[in-house]
Amino acid sequence: MPDDVAATRAAAEEESALSHPPVDPDASAPYGDHPDQVIDFYAPRGRRGPGGLAPLVAVLHGGAWRSPHGRRHISPFAGFLARRGFAVASVEYRRGAEQDAALAGRWPETFDDVAAALDALPGLAREALPQADPRRTVLTGHSAGGHLALWAAARHVLPADAPWRTESPVPLRGVVALAPIADLAVAEKLGVCGNASLQLLGGEEGFVDRRPYADPVLLLPTGIATTLVQGRADIDVPQAVAEAYADAAAKAGEVVGLTLLEDVGHFPLIDPAADACAVVAEEIAQLAW
């Protein structure tokens, strides 16, 4: 597909995904003192599981780890999942420096927050969403949030000196990563999101030193059921990034599902109006129910 045609389609897909009005949560709860340390909860509509409880889907939004892109843009996706019968927890976290909107991520705060949020999630969910079953939690994330989802699921295999390592992580039914920035080195070679991965780790020196603590592709195998959902027409986070992670998992002796969607770009995966979003919900359901 010619570059201009691909760019035009990508822009239309993004416009569609971001055109939905934000969906207000049913409840919110802090997991720390910073304003960005908050989780929004969406009560399930529709079917329930044993005991009337619904699986819990934890959502990590994307936006290249940059401060202008918060959880509000993914709230229609969270509401969509709630209408599908899931209890939903949409996690906010600290992103780029407040004084520099173009900077991606904060080290170590971005990682501090995701780890703290997931550690606090079971208790907060029981209070905010009594309809949720934290024992059946699926973690999902889009783009940069897909990176964080894969990373969070691998905390038990982080290097021994990593502050986020835990021997008893929150039990997960699985991970569904949506167009994830799953291999930071490949993402950098492709210039994904304006070299956001390099910024996330603090520049060239930090990229070398911090990758073992932050790059999901180096944290395999995890032993956790994992599926990647990727649009073949994605020009924001190209298919090669997901494929690199799936290949690395296979070399580590782990099978990672890779669902490739034809004629789908980056944003339809979180667009309730797109068929791809229904595919995502089904992938989550296969792990959750």
Short mmCIF file of C-alpha atoms in Angstrom, two decimals, residues 113-253:
data_model
loop_
_atom_site.label_atom_id
_atom_site.label_comp_id
_atom_site.label_asym_id
_atom_site.label_seq_id
_atom_site.Cartn_x
_atom_site.Cartn_y
_atom_site.Cartn_z
CA ASP A 113 3.18 2.90 39.30
CA VAL A 114 2.25 -0.10 37.18
CA ALA A 115 3.72 -2.48 39.75
CA ALA A 116 2.01 -0.70 42.64
CA ALA A 117 -1.34 -0.54 40.84
CA LEU A 118 -1.41 -4.25 40.10
CA ASP A 119 -0.33 -5.13 43.63
CA ALA A 120 -3.18 -3.02 45.01
CA LEU A 121 -5.73 -4.10 42.40
CA PRO A 122 -7.27 -7.19 44.07
CA GLY A 123 -8.06 -5.32 47.28
CA LEU A 124 -9.28 -2.18 45.55
CA ALA A 125 -11.45 -4.20 43.17
CA ARG A 126 -13.13 -6.06 46.02
CA GLU A 127 -14.12 -2.72 47.56
CA ALA A 128 -15.02 -0.80 44.40
CA LEU A 129 -16.51 -3.65 42.35
CA PRO A 130 -17.99 -6.43 44.47
CA GLN A 131 -19.20 -7.98 41.19
CA ALA A 132 -15.59 -8.64 40.15
CA ASP A 133 -13.66 -11.85 40.65
CA PRO A 134 -9.97 -10.88 41.05
CA ARG A 135 -9.06 -14.58 40.90
CA ARG A 136 -9.94 -14.40 37.19
CA THR A 137 -7.91 -11.40 36.10
CA VAL A 138 -6.78 -10.79 32.53
CA LEU A 139 -4.30 -8.02 31.86
CA THR A 140 -4.57 -6.08 28.61
CA GLY A 141 -2.90 -3.00 27.23
CA HIS A 142 -2.64 -1.10 23.96
CA SER A 143 0.59 0.02 22.32
CA ALA A 144 2.80 1.42 25.12
CA GLY A 145 0.24 -0.04 27.50
CA GLY A 146 0.76 -3.40 25.80
CA HIS A 147 4.45 -3.10 26.64
CA LEU A 148 3.58 -2.40 30.27
CA ALA A 149 1.12 -5.31 30.38
CA LEU A 150 3.74 -7.76 29.14
CA TRP A 151 6.29 -6.28 31.53
CA ALA A 152 3.95 -6.44 34.52
CA ALA A 153 3.20 -10.10 33.83
CA ALA A 154 6.94 -10.82 33.91
CA ARG A 155 7.83 -9.27 37.26
CA HIS A 156 8.65 -12.69 38.72
CA VAL A 157 11.41 -13.15 36.14
CA LEU A 158 12.97 -9.70 36.44
CA PRO A 159 16.64 -9.56 37.45
CA ALA A 160 17.15 -10.28 41.14
CA ASP A 161 18.12 -6.68 41.90
CA ALA A 162 15.07 -5.16 40.19
CA PRO A 163 12.94 -3.18 42.68
CA TRP A 164 9.76 -4.44 41.03
CA ARG A 165 10.60 -8.13 41.17
CA THR A 166 8.18 -10.20 43.19
CA GLU A 167 8.08 -13.90 43.90
CA SER A 168 4.31 -13.78 44.34
CA PRO A 169 2.79 -11.61 41.58
CA VAL A 170 -0.92 -11.02 41.30
CA PRO A 171 -2.36 -14.20 39.76
CA LEU A 172 -3.30 -13.71 36.13
CA ARG A 173 -5.44 -15.84 33.82
CA GLY A 174 -3.42 -14.34 31.01
CA VAL A 175 -2.32 -11.30 29.03
CA VAL A 176 -3.81 -9.91 25.82
CA ALA A 177 -1.41 -7.32 24.44
CA LEU A 178 -2.76 -5.10 21.67
CA ALA A 179 -0.21 -3.86 19.12
CA PRO A 180 2.31 -3.86 21.95
CA ILE A 181 5.72 -2.23 21.91
CA ALA A 182 6.94 -5.65 22.94
CA ASP A 183 10.55 -5.51 21.79
CA LEU A 184 12.17 -2.17 22.56
CA ALA A 185 15.22 -2.76 20.39
CA VAL A 186 13.17 -3.60 17.31
CA ALA A 187 10.90 -0.64 18.05
CA GLU A 188 13.93 1.65 18.13
CA LYS A 189 15.24 0.32 14.82
CA LEU A 190 11.85 1.11 13.29
CA GLY A 191 11.59 4.53 14.96
CA VAL A 192 8.31 3.64 16.65
CA CYS A 193 6.49 6.64 18.14
CA GLY A 194 9.39 9.01 17.58
CA ASN A 195 11.97 6.93 19.45
CA ALA A 196 9.76 6.77 22.52
CA SER A 197 11.44 3.58 23.75
CA LEU A 198 14.80 5.33 23.90
CA GLN A 199 13.27 8.19 25.86
CA LEU A 200 11.49 5.81 28.21
CA LEU A 201 14.80 4.33 29.31
CA GLY A 202 16.62 7.65 29.59
CA GLY A 203 18.57 7.92 26.36
CA GLU A 204 21.25 5.80 24.76
CA GLU A 205 23.16 4.94 27.94
CA GLY A 206 19.99 4.16 29.86
CA PHE A 207 18.71 2.09 26.96
CA VAL A 208 21.63 -0.32 27.30
CA ASP A 209 21.68 -0.45 31.09
CA ARG A 210 17.94 -0.54 31.71
CA ARG A 211 16.68 -2.83 28.97
CA PRO A 212 17.17 -6.00 31.08
CA TYR A 213 14.76 -4.47 33.62
CA ALA A 214 12.22 -3.04 31.20
CA ASP A 215 12.06 -4.89 27.89
CA PRO A 216 9.47 -7.70 27.78
CA VAL A 217 11.38 -9.56 25.07
CA LEU A 218 14.22 -10.09 27.55
CA LEU A 219 11.86 -11.43 30.23
CA LEU A 220 10.89 -14.78 28.76
CA PRO A 221 9.50 -17.30 29.41
CA THR A 222 6.86 -16.05 31.85
CA GLY A 223 4.71 -19.17 32.14
CA ILE A 224 1.60 -17.00 31.72
CA ALA A 225 -0.84 -17.47 28.86
CA THR A 226 -0.19 -14.62 26.45
CA THR A 227 -1.83 -13.50 23.23
CA LEU A 228 -0.79 -10.63 21.00
CA VAL A 229 -3.38 -9.00 18.75
CA GLN A 230 -1.87 -7.04 15.89
CA GLY A 231 -3.17 -5.28 12.81
CA ARG A 232 -1.20 -6.12 9.68
CA ALA A 233 -1.72 -2.57 8.41
CA ASP A 234 -0.41 -0.93 11.60
CA ILE A 235 2.09 1.79 10.70
CA ASP A 236 2.39 3.13 14.27
CA VAL A 237 3.66 -0.09 15.85
CA PRO A 238 4.41 -2.38 12.90
CA GLN A 239 3.74 -6.10 12.89
CA ALA A 240 7.49 -6.82 13.07
CA VAL A 241 7.56 -5.73 16.72
CA ALA A 242 4.95 -8.29 17.81
CA GLU A 243 6.55 -10.96 15.65
CA ALA A 244 9.92 -10.36 17.30
CA TYR A 245 8.37 -11.00 20.72
CA ALA A 246 6.54 -14.12 19.57
CA ASP A 247 9.75 -15.46 18.00
CA ALA A 248 11.73 -14.79 21.17
CA ALA A 249 9.08 -16.56 23.23
CA ALA A 250 9.28 -19.60 20.96
CA LYS A 251 13.06 -19.70 21.32
CA ALA A 252 12.56 -19.58 25.11
CA GLY A 253 10.24 -22.58 24.89
#
